[in-house]
Short mmCIF file of C-alpha atoms in Angstrom, two decimals:
data_model
loop_
_atom_site.label_atom_id
_atom_site.label_comp_id
_atom_site.label_asym_id
_atom_site.label_seq_id
_atom_site.Cartn_x
_atom_site.Cartn_y
_atom_site.Cartn_z
CA ALA P 88 92.12 84.25 57.14
CA GLN P 89 90.32 81.14 58.21
CA SER P 90 87.84 80.40 60.94
CA VAL P 91 86.47 77.18 62.35
CA THR P 92 83.15 76.53 64.02
CA GLN P 93 82.50 73.41 66.01
CA LEU P 94 78.77 73.23 66.33
CA ASP P 95 78.58 71.16 69.51
CA SER P 96 80.44 72.11 72.67
CA GLN P 97 79.53 68.91 74.54
CA VAL P 98 78.42 65.52 73.28
CA PRO P 99 77.41 62.84 75.80
CA VAL P 100 77.15 59.37 74.30
CA PHE P 101 76.69 55.82 75.52
CA GLU P 102 79.36 53.19 74.96
CA GLU P 103 79.04 51.36 71.62
CA ALA P 104 76.74 54.08 70.23
CA PRO P 105 77.73 56.16 67.18
CA VAL P 106 78.94 59.73 67.48
CA GLU P 107 79.27 62.65 65.07
CA LEU P 108 81.16 65.85 65.78
CA ARG P 109 80.37 68.70 63.44
CA CYS P 110 82.92 71.14 62.05
CA ASN P 111 82.44 73.97 59.57
CA TYR P 112 85.14 76.24 58.30
CA SER P 113 85.46 79.41 56.28
CA SER P 114 88.41 80.33 54.12
CA SER P 115 89.09 82.31 50.98
CA VAL P 116 91.81 79.87 49.89
CA SER P 117 92.28 76.13 49.70
CA VAL P 118 92.92 74.49 53.05
CA TYR P 119 94.18 71.42 54.78
CA LEU P 120 91.86 70.05 57.46
CA PHE P 121 92.67 68.25 60.68
CA TRP P 122 91.08 66.68 63.72
CA TYR P 123 93.10 66.64 66.93
CA VAL P 124 92.22 64.87 70.18
CA GLN P 125 93.23 66.05 73.63
CA TYR P 126 93.00 63.75 76.63
CA PRO P 127 92.86 65.33 80.11
CA ASN P 128 96.06 67.15 81.08
CA GLN P 129 97.77 66.26 77.83
CA GLY P 130 98.78 67.96 74.58
CA LEU P 131 97.13 67.53 71.21
CA GLN P 132 97.36 64.33 69.19
CA LEU P 133 96.68 64.29 65.47
CA LEU P 134 93.67 62.06 64.86
CA LEU P 135 93.29 62.40 61.10
CA LYS P 136 93.88 64.80 58.26
CA TYR P 137 92.61 65.78 54.85
CA LEU P 138 95.31 67.06 52.53
CA SER P 139 94.04 66.07 49.08
CA GLY P 140 92.53 63.17 47.19
CA SER P 141 89.73 61.07 48.63
CA THR P 142 87.31 63.17 50.62
CA LEU P 143 86.80 60.39 53.18
CA VAL P 144 89.71 59.94 55.57
CA GLU P 145 90.08 57.37 58.31
CA SER P 146 92.12 56.97 61.46
CA ILE P 147 93.61 53.78 62.85
CA ASN P 148 91.20 53.74 65.81
CA GLY P 149 87.94 53.77 63.89
CA PHE P 150 87.25 57.47 63.39
CA GLU P 151 86.50 58.86 59.96
CA ALA P 152 85.87 62.33 58.59
CA GLU P 153 84.50 63.53 55.29
CA PHE P 154 85.56 66.71 53.56
CA ASN P 155 82.65 68.45 51.89
CA LYS P 156 83.89 71.41 49.89
CA SER P 157 80.48 72.73 48.89
CA GLN P 158 79.29 72.78 52.49
CA THR P 159 82.73 73.72 53.87
CA SER P 160 82.45 70.98 56.45
CA PHE P 161 84.70 68.30 57.88
CA HIS P 162 82.54 66.28 60.28
CA LEU P 163 84.06 63.53 62.40
CA ARG P 164 82.27 60.23 62.97
CA LYS P 165 82.76 56.96 64.77
CA PRO P 166 80.23 54.13 64.45
CA SER P 167 80.83 52.69 67.93
CA VAL P 168 82.58 54.56 70.73
CA HIS P 169 84.51 53.23 73.70
CA ILE P 170 84.97 54.65 77.17
CA SER P 171 88.55 55.48 76.15
CA ASP P 172 87.24 57.89 73.49
CA THR P 173 86.28 60.33 76.24
CA ALA P 174 88.31 63.43 75.38
CA GLU P 175 88.18 66.86 73.81
CA TYR P 176 88.23 67.01 70.04
CA PHE P 177 89.43 69.97 68.01
CA CYS P 178 88.88 70.68 64.35
CA ALA P 179 91.58 72.79 62.69
CA VAL P 180 92.39 74.27 59.30
CA SER P 181 95.55 75.58 57.74
CA ASP P 182 95.85 77.35 54.43
CA LEU P 183 98.02 76.12 51.60
CA GLU P 184 99.40 79.52 50.70
CA GLY P 185 100.75 80.75 54.01
CA ASP P 186 102.99 79.19 56.58
CA TYR P 187 100.49 76.51 57.59
CA LYS P 188 99.50 78.10 60.87
CA LEU P 189 96.56 76.26 62.39
CA SER P 190 93.25 77.88 63.22
CA PHE P 191 91.27 75.82 65.74
CA GLY P 192 87.66 75.53 66.70
CA ALA P 193 86.61 75.89 70.32
CA GLY P 194 86.51 72.13 70.79
CA THR P 195 83.88 69.46 71.49
CA THR P 196 83.96 67.51 74.73
CA VAL P 197 82.92 63.91 74.20
CA THR P 198 81.90 61.99 77.31
CA VAL P 199 81.29 58.28 76.83
CA ARG P 200 79.18 56.57 79.47
CA ALA P 201 78.75 52.85 80.11
CA ASP I 1185 112.04 58.63 67.57
CA ALA I 1186 111.48 61.37 70.13
CA GLY I 1187 108.44 63.52 69.65
CA VAL I 1188 108.07 67.15 70.57
CA THR I 1189 109.24 67.84 74.11
CA GLN I 1190 108.54 70.85 76.29
CA SER I 1191 109.82 72.10 79.61
CA PRO I 1192 108.85 72.76 82.27
CA THR I 1193 105.60 70.85 82.68
CA HIS I 1194 104.11 73.30 85.14
CA LEU I 1195 105.05 76.78 86.22
CA ILE I 1196 103.65 79.25 88.72
CA LYS I 1197 104.57 82.92 88.39
CA THR I 1198 103.47 86.22 89.90
CA ARG I 1199 102.00 89.13 87.97
CA GLY I 1200 104.70 91.31 86.46
CA GLN I 1201 107.30 88.57 86.31
CA GLN I 1202 108.89 87.14 83.19
CA VAL I 1203 108.84 83.51 82.04
CA THR I 1204 110.70 81.38 79.50
CA LEU I 1205 109.28 78.17 78.09
CA ARG I 1206 111.31 75.70 76.04
CA CYS I 1207 110.57 73.34 73.18
CA SER I 1208 112.53 70.72 71.26
CA PRO I 1209 110.96 69.74 67.94
CA LYS I 1210 110.37 66.25 66.62
CA SER I 1211 113.39 64.73 64.93
CA GLY I 1212 113.64 65.91 61.33
CA HIS I 1213 111.44 68.96 61.89
CA ASP I 1214 112.78 72.47 61.44
CA THR I 1215 109.77 74.74 61.95
CA VAL I 1216 108.36 75.47 65.39
CA SER I 1217 105.08 77.17 66.26
CA TRP I 1218 103.71 78.22 69.62
CA TYR I 1219 100.06 78.21 70.66
CA GLN I 1220 98.23 79.44 73.74
CA GLN I 1221 95.28 77.40 75.00
CA ALA I 1222 93.21 79.12 77.65
CA LEU I 1223 90.97 76.96 79.80
CA GLY I 1224 87.97 75.70 77.85
CA GLN I 1225 89.13 77.13 74.55
CA GLY I 1226 90.89 76.01 71.41
CA PRO I 1227 94.57 76.81 70.91
CA GLN I 1228 95.43 80.24 69.54
CA PHE I 1229 98.45 80.75 67.28
CA ILE I 1230 101.16 82.94 68.81
CA PHE I 1231 104.01 82.79 66.29
CA GLN I 1232 106.12 80.53 64.12
CA TYR I 1233 109.90 80.22 63.75
CA TYR I 1234 111.91 78.93 60.85
CA GLU I 1235 115.62 79.40 60.15
CA GLU I 1236 115.90 81.23 63.47
CA GLU I 1237 113.51 83.96 62.38
CA GLU I 1238 109.93 84.77 63.29
CA ARG I 1239 107.97 84.06 60.10
CA GLN I 1240 104.40 84.64 61.12
CA ARG I 1241 102.69 86.11 64.15
CA GLY I 1242 99.21 85.90 65.58
CA ASN I 1243 97.32 88.56 67.47
CA PHE I 1244 99.52 88.68 70.57
CA PRO I 1245 101.24 91.70 72.12
CA ASP I 1246 104.95 92.35 72.01
CA ARG I 1247 105.24 90.99 75.55
CA PHE I 1248 105.33 87.63 73.80
CA SER I 1249 108.63 86.99 72.08
CA GLY I 1250 110.56 83.98 70.96
CA HIS I 1251 113.75 82.56 69.68
CA GLN I 1252 114.87 79.62 67.62
CA PHE I 1253 118.31 78.09 67.95
CA PRO I 1254 120.50 76.48 65.27
CA ASN I 1255 119.42 73.02 66.48
CA TYR I 1256 115.78 74.08 65.76
CA SER I 1257 114.77 74.16 69.42
CA SER I 1258 112.81 77.20 70.50
CA GLU I 1259 111.95 79.40 73.45
CA LEU I 1260 108.86 81.41 74.22
CA ASN I 1261 109.32 84.42 76.47
CA VAL I 1262 106.53 86.35 78.11
CA ASN I 1263 107.28 89.61 79.93
CA ALA I 1264 105.20 91.54 82.43
CA LEU I 1265 102.91 88.61 83.10
CA LEU I 1266 99.20 89.23 83.49
CA LEU I 1267 96.62 87.02 85.15
CA GLY I 1268 95.15 86.46 81.68
CA ASP I 1269 98.37 84.82 80.53
CA SER I 1270 97.48 81.76 82.59
CA ALA I 1271 97.07 78.98 80.03
CA LEU I 1272 98.51 75.83 78.53
CA TYR I 1273 101.29 76.74 76.11
CA LEU I 1274 101.73 74.28 73.31
CA CYS I 1275 104.66 73.90 70.99
CA ALA I 1276 104.19 72.30 67.58
CA SER I 1277 106.75 71.32 65.00
CA ARG I 1278 106.68 70.41 61.34
CA ARG I 1279 109.03 69.71 58.49
CA THR I 1280 109.37 72.44 55.91
CA GLY I 1281 108.09 71.02 52.68
CA GLY I 1282 105.69 68.77 54.52
CA LYS I 1283 101.98 69.29 54.00
CA GLY I 1284 101.38 71.45 57.01
CA GLU I 1285 101.05 68.49 59.35
CA GLN I 1286 102.09 69.63 62.81
CA TYR I 1287 102.94 67.56 65.86
CA PHE I 1288 102.32 68.94 69.33
CA GLY I 1289 104.19 68.62 72.57
CA PRO I 1290 102.51 67.94 75.93
CA GLY I 1291 102.46 71.62 76.80
CA THR I 1292 103.53 73.80 79.70
CA ARG I 1293 100.82 74.81 82.16
CA LEU I 1294 101.49 78.40 83.25
CA THR I 1295 99.62 79.80 86.23
CA VAL I 1296 99.95 83.51 86.99
CA THR I 1297 98.90 84.60 90.49
#
């Protein structure tokens, strides 16, 4: 079984400032790692994923996350946020040996202010 | 290319009633999972369907049941609704053989009064 801990429930940040959302996971097997974003009153959108290979993964809208196996972390970063990045962000893991069910963290609400 | 679609968008039911939610997976996907997202929480896995059978189940009571049809679409049924069943119900699909990457629909907001 896996579990995910998102260390910050709310992160207020000013526009054009950097942001980091922290995610730690626990699992007895190898995992895939994901970040999903949820805008108000919408479903989840896949932001980026780590499946294998390079431990640094990037999204098309400037987010990046780094898989750290020794620290069992998958923190999400963006060097300069926009108002439109205001949303809830979920870290999720799925194991490679089961049926890929996702285990989610409780989410981090990012509020970007001008 | 249509993504995952769900219906209805919103639903209001009374305690004790039954509800059916529907999901059509993304084109080319054959595995459907359902998640419950209570207000202010992360989604919780309910169950997964593949080849019209329930393959894996989370920690949900038998009041939650499902079905998958030959065209890969799926239904989630909840009987004897409780106030605590009020939540956003999300459907996710993936392609068997893919690397676990799941795509979510917009969800159905269920309110139980």
